[in-house]
């Protein structure tokens, strides 16, 4: 996934080149080779790229390079020392970062901030802070002192701006990561507000899985004649991820198929995706009872619990994470060998993000999707979106019952129309409290975005 171009040829500041080398990145990935020179040249850019393609460094490196240049031209006054124990002096000036990266989820923000910290390790005078909801304000405010780059979720950033604890007028570059997910989560108004607060900036970079019309409308609102870089898109095949589909008769058949895969000797760590928060809790409990080191992760949990569980996953203390789509982006754990779709995603594009949790950093991965026949239309939607079929296969002893042949076409008298379900009872309408029902992650159907309510992002 790399190119023939070298990082040196991109003209990045020496400490950044050293950091890249220390991370073991030998050559820029295609998105880096395209986006870094474009961003360095100036102007606004929209970039579409595949998950796991190295896009984080594709925006962090040019942003950090420009912060280096600014530091050279205007050496910053002595950096205030980070306050200990989350204490901020009463007379401290509000934080005034020069670059802001916006992420849709707290997990993604924390991952991006961790990547940024790795990249500024050898740089003097560059400090990175993370601003996400669900975490105590005190430590975040202390970290913000003297931070030049802030990685944030929109809700908490706006809260701090409204309290005048952060000023956004000095922001030179604004990056919107995963813009499509931002819109899914109802952050359009927050983005507009942040756009207004960072009015002095000279550059906006927007990364998105697609350039769908809604993304183009957002770009028209917050960017100035952006250039477009269309790299590998969601439709490109993940060559290093083997994708398999198993048809299941019902929930217990799905559980048996899941159990089969969780016993696969090649499985190092797995993320098992469910459709709802309730399903994630229930399935994690069931797996624990059957002896699997599994925990749940979803947006209704306190952020501290989410963080701890992710850290345990990173450090190999848990083998199986049962998660909603809150984990579909931003988790970068190379030892995740398997992604299992126990519940199908709400949106076809989330399938691509989910399976992108495996096969990272050049490794190979396995993506298994379990679907009931009644979900055939959802599988078709995924296949249409990715423009590739998912090969169905069976496991000896766990074969599905062949689907009944289609009933003969409704033989209606003129003017009479068949009922929606062909008269058959629908056993599968989920609702809260029923298996398959409960609350899906993310999509806010009603009302506007909710800030920092704990259950959602912000
Ligand atoms: P991302 O798409 O930014 O989430 O990156 C996916 C993975 O690729 C992360 O583990 C990065 O550390 C890794 N990565 C990013 N750039 C490079 C590179 N130039 N060479 C090798 N690995 C990279």
CSV table of C-alpha atoms and ligand atoms in Angstrom, one decimal:
chain,number,residue,atom,x,y,z
A,1,UNK,CA,0.0,0.0,0.0
A,2,UNK,CA,3.0,2.3,-0.4
A,3,UNK,CA,4.4,4.3,-3.3
A,4,UNK,CA,7.8,4.9,-4.8
A,5,UNK,CA,7.9,8.4,-3.4
A,6,UNK,CA,9.9,9.0,-0.3
A,7,UNK,CA,8.9,11.0,2.8
A,8,UNK,CA,12.1,13.1,2.3
A,9,UNK,CA,10.9,14.1,-1.1
A,10,UNK,CA,7.7,15.6,0.4
A,11,UNK,CA,9.9,18.2,2.1
A,12,UNK,CA,8.6,17.7,5.6
A,13,UNK,CA,10.4,19.2,8.6
A,14,UNK,CA,13.2,17.1,9.9
A,15,UNK,CA,11.7,16.2,13.3
A,16,UNK,CA,8.6,14.9,11.4
A,17,UNK,CA,10.8,12.8,9.1
A,18,UNK,CA,12.5,11.3,12.1
A,19,UNK,CA,9.1,10.6,13.8
A,20,UNK,CA,7.9,8.9,10.6
A,21,UNK,CA,11.0,6.8,10.5
A,22,UNK,CA,10.7,5.9,14.2
A,23,UNK,CA,7.2,4.6,13.5
A,24,UNK,CA,8.6,2.4,10.8
A,25,UNK,CA,6.8,4.1,7.9
A,26,UNK,CA,9.2,3.5,5.0
A,27,UNK,CA,7.2,5.2,2.2
A,28,UNK,CA,4.1,7.3,1.9
A,29,UNK,CA,0.9,5.4,1.2
A,30,UNK,CA,-1.0,6.5,-1.9
A,31,UNK,CA,-3.3,8.9,0.1
A,32,UNK,CA,-0.3,10.4,1.8
A,33,UNK,CA,1.6,10.8,-1.5
A,34,UNK,CA,-1.3,12.7,-2.9
A,35,UNK,CA,-2.7,14.6,0.0
A,36,UNK,CA,0.5,15.8,1.7
A,37,UNK,CA,1.9,17.8,-1.3
A,38,UNK,CA,-1.6,19.1,-2.0
A,39,UNK,CA,-2.2,20.3,1.5
A,40,UNK,CA,1.4,21.8,1.7
A,41,UNK,CA,0.7,23.7,-1.5
A,42,UNK,CA,-2.2,25.4,0.3
A,43,UNK,CA,-5.9,25.9,-0.4
A,44,UNK,CA,-8.9,23.7,0.7
A,45,UNK,CA,-8.9,20.0,-0.1
A,46,UNK,CA,-11.5,17.3,0.0
A,47,UNK,CA,-10.0,13.8,0.1
A,48,UNK,CA,-11.8,10.5,-0.2
A,49,UNK,CA,-9.9,7.5,0.9
A,50,UNK,CA,-10.3,4.0,2.2
A,51,UNK,CA,-10.3,3.2,5.8
A,52,UNK,CA,-6.9,1.9,7.0
A,53,UNK,CA,-5.1,3.7,4.1
A,54,UNK,CA,-2.9,5.9,6.2
A,55,UNK,CA,-5.2,8.9,6.0
A,56,UNK,CA,-4.5,10.1,9.5
A,57,UNK,CA,-0.9,10.8,8.8
A,58,UNK,CA,-2.0,12.2,5.4
A,59,UNK,CA,-3.6,15.2,7.2
A,60,UNK,CA,-1.5,15.3,10.4
A,61,UNK,CA,1.9,15.6,8.6
A,62,UNK,CA,1.1,18.7,6.6
A,63,UNK,CA,-0.7,20.3,9.5
A,64,UNK,CA,2.2,19.6,11.8
A,65,UNK,CA,4.6,20.8,9.1
A,66,UNK,CA,2.8,24.1,8.9
A,67,UNK,CA,2.9,24.4,12.7
A,68,UNK,CA,6.7,23.8,12.5
A,69,UNK,CA,7.1,26.6,10.0
A,70,UNK,CA,5.1,29.0,12.1
A,71,UNK,CA,7.2,28.2,15.1
A,72,UNK,CA,10.3,28.9,13.1
A,73,UNK,CA,9.0,32.2,11.9
A,74,UNK,CA,7.5,33.3,15.2
A,75,UNK,CA,9.1,31.3,18.0
A,76,UNK,CA,6.4,30.8,20.6
A,77,UNK,CA,6.8,32.5,23.9
A,78,UNK,CA,7.9,30.0,26.6
A,79,UNK,CA,5.4,27.2,26.7
A,80,UNK,CA,3.5,27.1,29.9
A,81,UNK,CA,4.2,23.9,31.8
A,82,UNK,CA,1.4,21.5,31.7
A,83,UNK,CA,-0.4,21.9,35.0
A,84,UNK,CA,-0.3,19.0,37.4
A,85,UNK,CA,-3.5,17.2,38.4
A,86,UNK,CA,-5.8,19.0,36.1
A,87,UNK,CA,-5.2,22.4,37.8
A,88,UNK,CA,-5.3,25.5,35.6
A,89,UNK,CA,-4.0,28.8,37.1
A,90,UNK,CA,-6.9,31.3,37.6
A,91,UNK,CA,-5.2,33.9,35.5
A,92,UNK,CA,-4.4,31.5,32.6
A,93,UNK,CA,-5.2,32.8,29.2
A,94,UNK,CA,-7.7,30.7,27.2
A,95,UNK,CA,-6.2,28.1,25.0
A,96,UNK,CA,-5.7,29.3,21.5
A,97,UNK,CA,-4.8,26.4,19.2
A,98,UNK,CA,-3.5,27.0,15.7
A,99,UNK,CA,-4.9,23.8,14.2
A,100,UNK,CA,-8.0,21.8,15.0
A,101,UNK,CA,-8.9,18.3,13.9
A,102,UNK,CA,-12.6,17.3,14.3
A,103,UNK,CA,-13.6,13.7,14.6
A,104,UNK,CA,-17.1,12.2,14.8
A,105,UNK,CA,-16.4,9.8,17.7
A,106,UNK,CA,-14.4,10.0,20.9
A,107,UNK,CA,-12.6,6.8,20.1
A,108,UNK,CA,-11.5,8.2,16.7
A,109,UNK,CA,-10.4,11.5,18.3
A,110,UNK,CA,-8.3,9.7,20.9
A,111,UNK,CA,-6.7,7.5,18.2
A,112,UNK,CA,-5.9,10.5,16.0
A,113,UNK,CA,-4.5,12.4,19.0
A,114,UNK,CA,-2.3,9.4,19.9
A,115,UNK,CA,-1.0,9.3,16.3
A,116,UNK,CA,-0.3,13.1,16.5
A,117,UNK,CA,1.6,12.7,19.8
A,118,UNK,CA,3.7,10.0,18.1
A,119,UNK,CA,4.5,12.4,15.3
A,120,UNK,CA,5.5,15.3,17.5
A,121,UNK,CA,7.6,13.3,19.8
A,122,UNK,CA,10.9,14.9,18.6
A,123,UNK,CA,9.4,18.4,17.9
A,124,UNK,CA,10.0,21.2,20.3
A,125,UNK,CA,7.2,23.6,21.0
A,126,UNK,CA,4.4,21.5,19.6
A,127,UNK,CA,1.9,20.2,22.0
A,128,UNK,CA,-1.3,18.1,21.2
A,129,UNK,CA,-4.4,18.1,23.3
A,130,UNK,CA,-7.6,16.0,23.1
A,131,UNK,CA,-11.0,17.5,23.7
A,132,UNK,CA,-13.8,14.9,23.9
A,133,UNK,CA,-17.1,14.6,25.7
A,134,UNK,CA,-17.6,12.3,28.6
A,135,UNK,CA,-14.2,13.1,30.2
A,136,UNK,CA,-13.5,15.4,33.2
A,137,UNK,CA,-13.1,19.1,32.2
A,138,UNK,CA,-10.2,19.8,34.5
A,139,UNK,CA,-7.6,17.6,32.9
A,140,UNK,CA,-8.6,18.6,29.4
A,141,UNK,CA,-8.3,22.3,30.3
A,142,UNK,CA,-4.8,21.7,31.8
A,143,UNK,CA,-3.7,19.8,28.7
A,144,UNK,CA,-5.0,22.6,26.5
A,145,UNK,CA,-2.6,25.1,28.0
A,146,UNK,CA,-0.1,25.8,25.3
A,147,UNK,CA,-1.5,23.2,22.9
A,148,UNK,CA,-1.0,24.1,19.2
A,149,UNK,CA,-3.0,21.2,17.8
A,150,UNK,CA,-6.4,20.2,19.3
A,151,UNK,CA,-8.1,17.0,18.3
A,152,UNK,CA,-11.7,17.2,19.3
A,153,UNK,CA,-15.3,16.0,19.0
A,154,UNK,CA,-17.5,18.9,18.0
A,155,UNK,CA,-19.8,19.0,21.1
A,156,UNK,CA,-17.1,19.4,23.8
A,157,UNK,CA,-15.1,21.8,21.6
A,158,UNK,CA,-18.2,24.1,21.3
A,159,UNK,CA,-18.9,23.8,25.0
A,160,UNK,CA,-15.4,25.0,25.8
A,161,UNK,CA,-15.6,27.8,23.2
A,162,UNK,CA,-19.0,28.9,24.7
A,163,UNK,CA,-17.3,29.1,28.1
A,164,UNK,CA,-14.4,31.1,26.6
A,165,UNK,CA,-12.0,28.4,27.8
A,166,UNK,CA,-10.8,28.0,24.2
A,167,UNK,CA,-10.5,30.7,21.5
A,168,UNK,CA,-10.7,29.5,18.0
A,169,UNK,CA,-9.7,32.8,16.2
A,170,UNK,CA,-6.1,31.7,16.0
A,171,UNK,CA,-6.9,28.5,14.1
A,172,UNK,CA,-5.1,28.4,10.8
A,173,UNK,CA,-6.1,24.9,9.7
A,174,UNK,CA,-9.3,23.0,10.3
A,175,UNK,CA,-9.5,19.3,9.5
A,176,UNK,CA,-12.8,17.5,9.3
A,177,UNK,CA,-12.1,13.8,9.5
A,178,UNK,CA,-14.8,11.2,8.5
A,179,UNK,CA,-17.2,14.0,7.4
A,180,UNK,CA,-19.7,11.4,6.3
A,181,UNK,CA,-20.0,10.0,9.8
A,182,UNK,CA,-20.2,13.5,11.2
A,183,UNK,CA,-23.3,14.1,9.2
A,184,UNK,CA,-24.7,10.7,10.2
A,185,UNK,CA,-24.3,11.6,13.8
A,186,UNK,CA,-26.2,14.9,13.3
A,187,UNK,CA,-23.2,17.2,13.7
A,188,UNK,CA,-24.0,19.5,10.7
A,189,UNK,CA,-25.0,22.4,12.9
A,190,UNK,CA,-22.0,22.0,15.2
A,191,UNK,CA,-19.7,22.0,12.1
A,192,UNK,CA,-21.3,25.2,10.9
A,193,UNK,CA,-20.8,26.8,14.3
A,194,UNK,CA,-17.1,25.7,14.4
A,195,UNK,CA,-16.6,26.9,10.9
A,196,UNK,CA,-17.8,30.4,11.9
A,197,UNK,CA,-15.7,30.4,15.1
A,198,UNK,CA,-12.5,29.5,13.0
A,199,UNK,CA,-13.3,32.2,10.4
A,200,UNK,CA,-9.7,33.4,10.3
A,201,UNK,CA,-8.3,30.1,9.1
A,202,UNK,CA,-6.4,29.8,5.8
A,203,UNK,CA,-7.1,26.1,5.1
A,204,UNK,CA,-9.8,23.5,5.5
A,205,UNK,CA,-9.1,19.8,4.8
A,206,UNK,CA,-12.1,17.4,4.7
A,207,UNK,CA,-11.7,13.6,4.7
A,208,UNK,CA,-14.7,11.4,3.9
A,209,UNK,CA,-15.4,7.9,2.7
A,210,UNK,CA,-17.5,9.3,-0.1
A,211,UNK,CA,-18.2,12.5,-1.9
A,212,UNK,CA,-22.0,12.0,-1.7
A,213,UNK,CA,-24.2,15.0,-2.5
A,214,UNK,CA,-24.7,15.8,1.3
A,215,UNK,CA,-20.9,15.9,1.7
A,216,UNK,CA,-20.6,18.2,-1.3
A,217,UNK,CA,-23.3,20.5,0.3
A,218,UNK,CA,-21.3,20.6,3.6
A,219,UNK,CA,-18.2,21.4,1.7
A,220,UNK,CA,-19.9,24.2,-0.1
A,221,UNK,CA,-20.8,25.7,3.3
A,222,UNK,CA,-17.5,25.4,5.0
A,223,UNK,CA,-14.8,25.3,2.3
A,224,UNK,CA,-13.6,27.7,-0.4
A,225,UNK,CA,-13.4,26.1,-3.9
A,226,UNK,CA,-11.8,22.9,-2.6
A,227,UNK,CA,-9.6,20.7,-4.7
A,228,UNK,CA,-10.7,17.1,-4.8
A,229,UNK,CA,-8.5,14.0,-4.4
A,230,UNK,CA,-10.4,10.9,-5.0
A,231,UNK,CA,-8.3,8.0,-4.0
A,232,UNK,CA,-9.2,4.4,-3.2
A,233,UNK,CA,-12.9,4.6,-2.3
A,234,UNK,CA,-15.1,2.4,-0.3
A,235,UNK,CA,-15.9,0.5,-3.4
A,236,UNK,CA,-12.3,-0.7,-3.8
A,237,UNK,CA,-11.6,-4.2,-2.7
A,238,UNK,CA,-9.9,-4.7,0.6
A,239,UNK,CA,-7.3,-7.1,-0.9
A,240,UNK,CA,-5.9,-8.2,2.4
A,241,UNK,CA,-9.3,-8.9,4.0
A,242,UNK,CA,-11.0,-12.2,3.2
A,243,UNK,CA,-14.8,-11.7,3.3
A,244,UNK,CA,-17.3,-14.5,3.9
A,245,UNK,CA,-21.0,-14.7,4.4
A,246,UNK,CA,-22.9,-17.4,6.3
A,247,UNK,CA,-26.6,-17.6,6.0
A,248,UNK,CA,-28.3,-18.5,9.3
A,249,UNK,CA,-31.8,-19.8,10.0
A,250,UNK,CA,-32.3,-17.8,13.3
A,251,UNK,CA,-30.6,-16.3,16.3
A,252,UNK,CA,-29.4,-19.6,17.8
A,253,UNK,CA,-28.0,-20.7,14.5
A,254,UNK,CA,-26.1,-17.4,14.3
A,255,UNK,CA,-24.8,-18.0,17.9
A,256,UNK,CA,-23.5,-21.4,16.8
A,257,UNK,CA,-21.8,-20.0,13.8
A,258,UNK,CA,-20.2,-17.2,15.9
A,259,UNK,CA,-19.0,-19.8,18.4
A,260,UNK,CA,-17.4,-21.8,15.6
A,261,UNK,CA,-15.5,-18.7,14.5
A,262,UNK,CA,-14.5,-17.7,18.0
A,263,UNK,CA,-12.8,-21.0,18.3
A,264,UNK,CA,-10.8,-20.5,15.1
A,265,UNK,CA,-7.1,-21.1,16.1
A,266,UNK,CA,-6.1,-18.3,13.7
A,267,UNK,CA,-8.2,-15.8,15.7
A,268,UNK,CA,-6.0,-13.4,17.7
A,269,UNK,CA,-8.5,-10.8,18.6
A,270,UNK,CA,-12.0,-10.1,17.2
A,271,UNK,CA,-14.5,-7.3,17.0
A,272,UNK,CA,-18.1,-8.7,16.9
A,273,UNK,CA,-20.5,-6.1,15.7
A,274,UNK,CA,-24.1,-6.0,16.7
A,275,UNK,CA,-26.9,-3.7,15.4
A,276,UNK,CA,-28.0,-2.3,18.8
A,277,UNK,CA,-26.6,-1.4,22.2
A,278,UNK,CA,-28.9,-3.9,23.9
A,279,UNK,CA,-27.7,-6.7,21.6
A,280,UNK,CA,-24.0,-5.8,22.3
A,281,UNK,CA,-24.6,-6.1,26.1
A,282,UNK,CA,-26.6,-9.3,25.8
A,283,UNK,CA,-24.1,-11.0,23.4
A,284,UNK,CA,-21.1,-10.0,25.5
A,285,UNK,CA,-22.8,-11.5,28.6
A,286,UNK,CA,-23.6,-14.7,26.7
A,287,UNK,CA,-20.0,-15.0,25.5
A,288,UNK,CA,-18.6,-14.4,29.0
A,289,UNK,CA,-20.9,-17.2,30.3
A,290,UNK,CA,-19.5,-19.6,27.7
A,291,UNK,CA,-16.0,-18.8,28.7
A,292,UNK,CA,-14.9,-16.2,26.2
A,293,UNK,CA,-12.9,-13.1,27.3
A,294,UNK,CA,-15.4,-10.7,25.8
A,295,UNK,CA,-16.6,-7.2,26.8
A,296,UNK,CA,-19.2,-4.9,25.2
A,297,UNK,CA,-18.6,-1.4,23.9
A,298,UNK,CA,-21.2,1.1,22.9
A,299,UNK,CA,-22.1,4.8,23.1
A,300,UNK,CA,-24.4,4.5,26.2
A,301,UNK,CA,-21.4,3.6,28.4
A,302,UNK,CA,-19.4,6.2,30.4
A,303,UNK,CA,-16.4,7.3,28.4
A,304,UNK,CA,-14.1,6.2,31.1
A,305,UNK,CA,-15.4,2.6,30.7
A,306,UNK,CA,-15.1,2.8,26.9
A,307,UNK,CA,-11.5,4.0,27.2
A,308,UNK,CA,-10.6,1.3,29.6
A,309,UNK,CA,-12.1,-1.4,27.5
A,310,UNK,CA,-10.3,-0.2,24.4
A,311,UNK,CA,-7.1,0.0,26.3
A,312,UNK,CA,-7.6,-3.6,27.4
A,313,UNK,CA,-8.2,-4.6,23.8
A,314,UNK,CA,-5.0,-2.8,22.7
A,315,UNK,CA,-3.0,-4.4,25.4
A,316,UNK,CA,-4.4,-7.9,24.6
A,317,UNK,CA,-6.2,-8.4,27.9
A,318,UNK,CA,-9.5,-9.0,26.1
A,319,UNK,CA,-9.8,-11.2,23.1
A,320,UNK,CA,-13.3,-10.2,21.9
A,321,UNK,CA,-14.9,-6.8,21.7
A,322,UNK,CA,-18.7,-6.9,21.1
A,323,UNK,CA,-19.5,-3.5,19.8
A,324,UNK,CA,-22.0,-1.3,18.0
A,325,UNK,CA,-20.9,0.9,15.1
A,326,UNK,CA,-19.4,3.3,17.6
A,327,UNK,CA,-16.3,1.0,17.2
A,328,UNK,CA,-16.6,0.9,13.4
A,329,UNK,CA,-14.1,3.7,12.9
A,330,UNK,CA,-11.0,4.8,14.7
A,331,UNK,CA,-9.9,1.5,16.3
A,332,UNK,CA,-6.4,0.7,15.0
A,333,UNK,CA,-5.3,-2.5,16.7
A,334,UNK,CA,-3.2,-4.5,14.3
A,335,UNK,CA,-3.8,-7.8,16.2
A,336,UNK,CA,-7.5,-7.7,15.4
A,337,UNK,CA,-7.5,-10.7,13.1
A,338,UNK,CA,-11.3,-11.1,12.7
A,339,UNK,CA,-14.3,-8.9,12.3
A,340,UNK,CA,-17.6,-10.7,12.7
A,341,UNK,CA,-20.9,-9.0,11.7
A,342,UNK,CA,-23.3,-10.7,14.1
A,343,UNK,CA,-25.9,-7.9,13.4
A,344,UNK,CA,-25.8,-6.2,10.1
A,345,UNK,CA,-25.0,-2.5,9.9
A,346,UNK,CA,-27.7,0.1,9.6
A,347,UNK,CA,-26.0,1.6,6.5
A,348,UNK,CA,-24.2,-0.3,3.8
A,349,UNK,CA,-21.1,2.0,4.0
A,350,UNK,CA,-20.6,1.1,7.7
A,351,UNK,CA,-19.9,-2.5,6.5
A,352,UNK,CA,-16.7,-1.1,4.9
A,353,UNK,CA,-15.7,0.7,8.0
A,354,UNK,CA,-16.4,-2.3,10.2
A,355,UNK,CA,-14.3,-4.8,8.2
A,356,UNK,CA,-11.6,-2.2,8.0
A,357,UNK,CA,-10.9,-2.9,11.7
A,358,UNK,CA,-9.0,-5.9,10.6
A,359,UNK,CA,-6.2,-6.3,7.9
A,360,UNK,CA,-4.5,-3.2,9.1
A,361,UNK,CA,-1.0,-2.0,8.7
A,362,UNK,CA,-0.3,-4.5,5.8
A,363,UNK,CA,-1.6,-7.6,7.8
A,364,UNK,CA,-4.3,-9.9,6.5
A,365,UNK,CA,-7.7,-10.2,8.1
A,366,UNK,CA,-10.9,-12.2,8.1
A,367,UNK,CA,-14.4,-10.6,7.9
A,368,UNK,CA,-17.4,-12.9,8.6
A,369,UNK,CA,-20.9,-11.8,8.1
A,370,UNK,CA,-23.8,-13.7,9.6
A,371,UNK,CA,-27.2,-12.9,8.0
A,372,UNK,CA,-30.7,-14.4,8.1
A,373,UNK,CA,-32.5,-15.0,4.9
A,374,UNK,CA,-34.9,-12.2,5.7
A,375,UNK,CA,-31.9,-9.8,5.6
A,376,UNK,CA,-31.1,-10.7,2.0
A,377,UNK,CA,-32.0,-7.1,0.9
A,378,UNK,CA,-29.4,-5.7,3.4
A,379,UNK,CA,-26.7,-8.0,2.0
A,380,UNK,CA,-27.7,-6.9,-1.5
A,381,UNK,CA,-27.4,-3.3,-0.5
A,382,UNK,CA,-23.9,-3.9,0.9
A,383,UNK,CA,-22.9,-5.7,-2.3
A,384,UNK,CA,-24.3,-2.9,-4.4
A,385,UNK,CA,-22.4,-0.4,-2.3
A,386,UNK,CA,-19.1,-2.2,-2.4
A,387,UNK,CA,-19.8,-3.3,-6.0
A,388,UNK,CA,-18.6,-6.8,-5.2
A,389,UNK,CA,-20.4,-9.9,-4.0
A,390,UNK,CA,-19.6,-11.4,-0.6
A,391,UNK,CA,-19.0,-15.1,-1.2
A,392,UNK,CA,-21.4,-17.3,0.8
A,393,UNK,CA,-20.0,-20.4,2.4
A,394,UNK,CA,-21.2,-23.1,4.8
A,395,UNK,CA,-19.6,-24.8,7.8
A,396,UNK,CA,-20.0,-28.6,8.0
A,397,UNK,CA,-22.7,-29.4,10.6
A,398,UNK,CA,-23.9,-25.8,10.6
A,399,UNK,CA,-25.5,-25.5,7.2
A,400,UNK,CA,-28.6,-23.4,6.9
A,401,UNK,CA,-31.9,-24.8,5.9
A,402,UNK,CA,-32.3,-24.1,2.2
A,403,UNK,CA,-34.7,-21.1,1.7
A,404,UNK,CA,-38.2,-22.1,0.7
A,405,UNK,CA,-38.8,-21.7,-3.0
A,406,UNK,CA,-40.5,-18.4,-3.7
A,407,UNK,CA,-44.3,-18.5,-3.4
A,408,UNK,CA,-46.0,-18.3,-6.8
A,409,UNK,CA,-46.7,-14.8,-7.9
A,410,UNK,CA,-49.8,-13.3,-6.3
A,411,UNK,CA,-52.6,-14.2,-8.6
A,412,UNK,CA,-54.6,-11.1,-8.1
A,413,UNK,CA,-57.8,-10.0,-9.6
A,414,UNK,CA,-57.4,-6.7,-11.4
A,415,UNK,CA,-57.2,-3.8,-8.9
A,416,UNK,CA,-56.2,-6.1,-5.9
A,417,UNK,CA,-52.7,-5.7,-4.5
A,418,UNK,CA,-50.8,-8.1,-2.2
A,419,UNK,CA,-50.2,-7.1,1.4
A,420,UNK,CA,-46.7,-6.0,2.4
A,421,UNK,CA,-45.5,-9.3,3.7
A,422,UNK,CA,-47.5,-11.5,1.4
A,423,UNK,CA,-49.8,-12.3,4.3
A,424,UNK,CA,-47.1,-14.1,6.3
A,425,UNK,CA,-46.7,-13.1,9.9
A,426,UNK,CA,-43.6,-11.0,10.5
A,427,UNK,CA,-41.7,-12.5,13.4
A,428,UNK,CA,-38.8,-10.2,13.2
A,429,UNK,CA,-39.9,-6.7,13.8
A,430,UNK,CA,-37.5,-5.7,16.5
A,431,UNK,CA,-38.5,-3.2,19.2
A,432,UNK,CA,-36.8,-2.2,22.4
A,433,UNK,CA,-36.6,-5.1,24.7
A,434,UNK,CA,-37.0,-7.7,22.0
A,435,UNK,CA,-34.0,-9.5,20.5
A,436,UNK,CA,-32.9,-7.5,17.5
A,437,UNK,CA,-34.7,-4.4,18.8
A,438,UNK,CA,-33.3,-1.7,21.0
A,439,UNK,CA,-31.3,1.2,20.2
A,440,UNK,CA,-29.1,1.5,17.1
A,441,UNK,CA,-25.9,3.5,17.5
A,442,UNK,CA,-25.4,6.9,16.1
A,443,UNK,CA,-28.4,7.8,13.9
A,444,UNK,CA,-30.3,10.6,15.6
A,445,UNK,CA,-33.6,10.3,13.9
A,446,UNK,CA,-35.4,13.0,15.8
A,447,UNK,CA,-34.2,16.3,17.0
A,448,UNK,CA,-30.8,17.9,16.6
A,449,UNK,CA,-27.4,16.8,17.9
A,450,UNK,CA,-27.1,16.2,21.6
A,451,UNK,CA,-24.0,17.4,23.3
A,452,UNK,CA,-22.1,15.4,25.7
A,453,UNK,CA,-25.1,13.6,27.0
A,454,UNK,CA,-22.9,10.6,27.6
A,455,UNK,CA,-24.8,8.3,25.4
A,456,UNK,CA,-23.7,9.9,22.1
A,457,UNK,CA,-20.6,11.5,20.9
A,458,UNK,CA,-19.7,15.1,21.5
B,1,LIG,P1,-5.1,5.1,9.1
B,1,LIG,O1,-5.8,4.9,7.8
B,1,LIG,O2,-4.6,6.5,9.3
B,1,LIG,O3,-6.0,4.7,10.3
B,1,LIG,O4,-3.8,4.2,9.2
B,1,LIG,C1,-3.9,2.8,9.1
B,1,LIG,C2,-2.6,2.1,9.7
B,1,LIG,O5,-1.5,2.3,8.7
B,1,LIG,C3,-2.1,2.7,11.0
B,1,LIG,O6,-1.7,1.6,11.8
B,1,LIG,C4,-0.9,3.5,10.6
B,1,LIG,O7,0.0,3.5,11.7
B,1,LIG,C5,-0.3,2.8,9.4
B,1,LIG,N1,0.4,3.7,8.5
B,1,LIG,C6,0.1,4.9,8.2
B,1,LIG,N2,1.0,5.4,7.3
B,1,LIG,C7,1.8,4.4,7.0
B,1,LIG,C8,3.0,4.3,6.1
B,1,LIG,N3,3.4,5.3,5.3
B,1,LIG,N4,3.6,3.1,6.1
B,1,LIG,C9,3.2,2.1,6.9
B,1,LIG,N5,2.2,2.1,7.7
B,1,LIG,C10,1.5,3.3,7.8
